[in-house]
Amino acid sequence: MTEIVTKHPSGGYILEELHVGMTAETHILVTEQRIQQFAEASDDFNPVHMDEAFASKTAYRGRIAHGLLTASFGSAVVGTHLPGAGAIYLSQTLGFHMPVRIGETVLVRVSVKSVDPESARVELDCEGFVDGKLVMDGVALVRVPRRRRPAKD
């Protein structure tokens, strides 16, 4: 059963609050600025992402976003919504199914797949869609806090 959740008031869910089926979503617009910033941060200036003249001669017939830029949108959900603040990525599998282009909006959906109380680890199904079509998916493994720390005075 899917249960759409919003950001926790504290900023993050702790282990005991998580259960299979919890799901969070966000929409992220792919812009020229995001592609440029990602290229600068990653040092990936592949012309299929940066040069329309080059990209128009490829199988994609135009520029596409970096696959890892699209995948990083999952990190936005994991780090700020579900589980949220305090969650630490341990691993991530990824599959890319369709290119994402400038001007498209990616719907990112993250769902709790399993919770391991012993290790405080949570498996999350991560998916990205453009116009209802799957563009990216994978499974993230994250460590989640067992309790909240009191705020410092």
mmCIF file of C-alpha atoms in Angstrom:
data_model
loop_
_atom_site.group_PDB
_atom_site.id
_atom_site.type_symbol
_atom_site.label_atom_id
_atom_site.label_comp_id
_atom_site.label_asym_id
_atom_site.label_seq_id
_atom_site.Cartn_x
_atom_site.Cartn_y
_atom_site.Cartn_z
ATOM 1 C CA MET A 1 0.000 0.000 0.000
ATOM 2 C CA THR A 2 1.375 3.398 -1.002
ATOM 3 C CA GLU A 3 1.144 6.247 1.470
ATOM 4 C CA ILE A 4 2.201 9.660 0.129
ATOM 5 C CA VAL A 5 3.988 11.575 2.879
ATOM 6 C CA THR A 6 5.158 15.141 3.204
ATOM 7 C CA LYS A 7 8.349 16.445 4.725
ATOM 8 C CA HIS A 8 8.532 15.619 8.433
ATOM 9 C CA PRO A 9 8.154 18.705 10.675
ATOM 10 C CA SER A 10 11.588 17.990 12.206
ATOM 11 C CA GLY A 11 13.174 17.754 8.747
ATOM 12 C CA GLY A 12 13.572 13.989 8.765
ATOM 13 C CA TYR A 13 11.945 10.722 9.715
ATOM 14 C CA ILE A 14 13.719 8.487 12.230
ATOM 15 C CA LEU A 15 13.945 4.719 11.805
ATOM 16 C CA GLU A 16 10.948 3.910 14.016
ATOM 17 C CA GLU A 17 8.669 6.196 11.967
ATOM 18 C CA LEU A 18 9.414 4.510 8.642
ATOM 19 C CA HIS A 19 7.431 1.642 7.124
ATOM 20 C CA VAL A 20 7.132 -0.089 3.780
ATOM 21 C CA GLY A 21 4.948 1.853 1.349
ATOM 22 C CA MET A 22 5.759 5.374 2.533
ATOM 23 C CA THR A 23 6.313 7.469 -0.606
ATOM 24 C CA ALA A 24 7.446 11.019 -1.327
ATOM 25 C CA GLU A 25 7.435 12.860 -4.646
ATOM 26 C CA THR A 26 8.764 16.062 -6.088
ATOM 27 C CA HIS A 27 8.832 17.718 -9.513
ATOM 28 C CA ILE A 28 12.085 19.185 -10.816
ATOM 29 C CA LEU A 29 12.415 21.221 -14.011
ATOM 30 C CA VAL A 30 15.543 20.529 -16.082
ATOM 31 C CA THR A 31 17.000 23.881 -17.071
ATOM 32 C CA GLU A 32 20.014 25.132 -18.963
ATOM 33 C CA GLN A 33 21.343 26.481 -15.666
ATOM 34 C CA ARG A 34 21.045 23.078 -13.919
ATOM 35 C CA ILE A 35 22.912 21.362 -16.753
ATOM 36 C CA GLN A 36 25.655 24.003 -16.714
ATOM 37 C CA GLN A 37 26.013 23.828 -12.917
ATOM 38 C CA PHE A 38 26.106 20.024 -12.975
ATOM 39 C CA ALA A 39 28.769 20.060 -15.698
ATOM 40 C CA GLU A 40 30.869 22.430 -13.598
ATOM 41 C CA ALA A 41 30.380 20.400 -10.401
ATOM 42 C CA SER A 42 31.111 17.040 -12.053
ATOM 43 C CA ASP A 43 33.632 18.248 -14.668
ATOM 44 C CA ASP A 44 31.550 16.375 -17.280
ATOM 45 C CA PHE A 45 31.392 18.607 -20.338
ATOM 46 C CA ASN A 46 30.403 15.866 -22.803
ATOM 47 C CA PRO A 47 29.139 17.760 -25.870
ATOM 48 C CA VAL A 48 25.963 15.635 -25.951
ATOM 49 C CA HIS A 49 24.994 17.702 -22.874
ATOM 50 C CA MET A 50 26.607 21.015 -23.748
ATOM 51 C CA ASP A 51 26.725 21.541 -27.531
ATOM 52 C CA GLU A 52 23.517 21.560 -29.581
ATOM 53 C CA ALA A 53 25.352 21.350 -32.930
ATOM 54 C CA PHE A 54 27.216 18.227 -31.811
ATOM 55 C CA ALA A 55 24.214 16.676 -30.021
ATOM 56 C CA SER A 56 21.919 17.200 -33.021
ATOM 57 C CA LYS A 57 24.102 14.750 -34.988
ATOM 58 C CA THR A 58 23.798 11.985 -32.372
ATOM 59 C CA ALA A 59 21.115 9.334 -31.957
ATOM 60 C CA TYR A 60 19.429 11.699 -29.465
ATOM 61 C CA ARG A 61 18.934 14.438 -32.108
ATOM 62 C CA GLY A 62 19.676 17.165 -29.575
ATOM 63 C CA ARG A 63 21.092 17.906 -26.151
ATOM 64 C CA ILE A 64 20.176 15.697 -23.219
ATOM 65 C CA ALA A 65 20.676 16.108 -19.492
ATOM 66 C CA HIS A 66 23.420 14.175 -17.736
ATOM 67 C CA GLY A 67 22.016 10.861 -16.482
ATOM 68 C CA LEU A 68 23.565 11.494 -13.092
ATOM 69 C CA LEU A 69 21.911 14.907 -12.934
ATOM 70 C CA THR A 70 18.545 13.170 -13.283
ATOM 71 C CA ALA A 71 19.603 10.564 -10.707
ATOM 72 C CA SER A 72 20.638 13.319 -8.303
ATOM 73 C CA PHE A 73 17.018 14.450 -8.165
ATOM 74 C CA GLY A 74 16.390 11.264 -6.165
ATOM 75 C CA SER A 75 18.951 12.523 -3.673
ATOM 76 C CA ALA A 76 16.864 15.679 -3.283
ATOM 77 C CA VAL A 77 13.925 13.563 -2.103
ATOM 78 C CA VAL A 78 16.020 11.233 0.076
ATOM 79 C CA GLY A 79 17.899 14.073 1.768
ATOM 80 C CA THR A 80 15.022 16.473 2.326
ATOM 81 C CA HIS A 81 11.733 14.515 2.328
ATOM 82 C CA LEU A 82 11.969 10.738 2.809
ATOM 83 C CA PRO A 83 13.707 9.820 5.029
ATOM 84 C CA GLY A 84 15.027 13.395 5.083
ATOM 85 C CA ALA A 85 17.576 15.128 7.302
ATOM 86 C CA GLY A 86 20.097 12.713 8.776
ATOM 87 C CA ALA A 87 19.741 10.019 6.097
ATOM 88 C CA ILE A 88 23.116 8.919 4.708
ATOM 89 C CA TYR A 89 23.450 7.261 1.294
ATOM 90 C CA LEU A 90 25.289 3.924 1.395
ATOM 91 C CA SER A 91 24.625 2.733 -2.162
ATOM 92 C CA GLN A 92 22.459 3.311 -5.223
ATOM 93 C CA THR A 93 21.678 1.206 -8.275
ATOM 94 C CA LEU A 94 20.601 3.045 -11.411
ATOM 95 C CA GLY A 95 18.925 2.266 -14.693
ATOM 96 C CA PHE A 96 18.424 4.895 -17.383
ATOM 97 C CA HIS A 97 15.576 4.232 -19.800
ATOM 98 C CA MET A 98 15.015 7.449 -21.767
ATOM 99 C CA PRO A 99 16.890 10.728 -22.217
ATOM 100 C CA VAL A 100 15.765 13.840 -20.371
ATOM 101 C CA ARG A 101 15.870 17.179 -22.184
ATOM 102 C CA ILE A 102 16.032 20.844 -21.218
ATOM 103 C CA GLY A 103 12.554 22.111 -20.412
ATOM 104 C CA GLU A 104 11.210 18.754 -19.228
ATOM 105 C CA THR A 105 9.955 18.255 -15.698
ATOM 106 C CA VAL A 106 10.985 15.099 -13.893
ATOM 107 C CA LEU A 107 8.583 13.596 -11.369
ATOM 108 C CA VAL A 108 10.806 11.880 -8.809
ATOM 109 C CA ARG A 109 9.192 9.232 -6.606
ATOM 110 C CA VAL A 110 10.936 7.547 -3.659
ATOM 111 C CA SER A 111 9.224 4.711 -1.763
ATOM 112 C CA VAL A 112 10.281 2.701 1.278
ATOM 113 C CA LYS A 113 10.924 -0.853 0.081
ATOM 114 C CA SER A 114 12.260 -2.361 3.317
ATOM 115 C CA VAL A 115 13.312 -1.326 6.818
ATOM 116 C CA ASP A 116 16.032 -3.168 8.771
ATOM 117 C CA PRO A 117 15.765 -2.226 12.455
ATOM 118 C CA GLU A 118 18.994 -4.068 13.332
ATOM 119 C CA SER A 119 21.256 -2.053 11.039
ATOM 120 C CA ALA A 120 19.116 1.123 10.847
ATOM 121 C CA ARG A 121 19.177 0.759 7.062
ATOM 122 C CA VAL A 122 16.316 1.417 4.702
ATOM 123 C CA GLU A 123 15.958 0.345 1.070
ATOM 124 C CA LEU A 124 14.223 2.869 -1.154
ATOM 125 C CA ASP A 125 12.780 2.394 -4.635
ATOM 126 C CA CYS A 126 13.697 5.487 -6.672
ATOM 127 C CA GLU A 127 11.981 6.365 -9.946
ATOM 128 C CA GLY A 128 11.932 9.309 -12.320
ATOM 129 C CA PHE A 129 9.203 9.999 -14.878
ATOM 130 C CA VAL A 130 8.742 12.538 -17.670
ATOM 131 C CA ASP A 131 5.186 12.813 -18.990
ATOM 132 C CA GLY A 132 4.323 9.508 -17.309
ATOM 133 C CA LYS A 133 7.217 7.639 -18.952
ATOM 134 C CA LEU A 134 9.896 5.996 -16.810
ATOM 135 C CA VAL A 135 13.254 7.671 -17.469
ATOM 136 C CA MET A 136 15.286 6.400 -14.512
ATOM 137 C CA ASP A 137 14.985 3.887 -11.683
ATOM 138 C CA GLY A 138 17.039 2.166 -9.024
ATOM 139 C CA VAL A 139 17.289 1.172 -5.395
ATOM 140 C CA ALA A 140 18.995 3.268 -2.728
ATOM 141 C CA LEU A 141 20.306 1.950 0.568
ATOM 142 C CA VAL A 142 20.445 4.602 3.283
ATOM 143 C CA ARG A 143 21.279 4.690 6.960
ATOM 144 C CA VAL A 144 18.677 6.469 9.049
ATOM 145 C CA PRO A 145 18.968 7.970 12.561
ATOM 146 C CA ARG A 146 17.343 5.975 15.363
ATOM 147 C CA ARG A 147 16.459 9.102 17.355
ATOM 148 C CA ARG A 148 16.459 12.859 17.043
ATOM 149 C CA ARG A 149 19.136 14.868 18.750
ATOM 150 C CA PRO A 150 17.909 17.729 20.899
ATOM 151 C CA ALA A 151 18.651 21.195 19.562
ATOM 152 C CA LYS A 152 21.628 22.967 21.096
ATOM 153 C CA ASP A 153 20.837 26.056 23.143
#
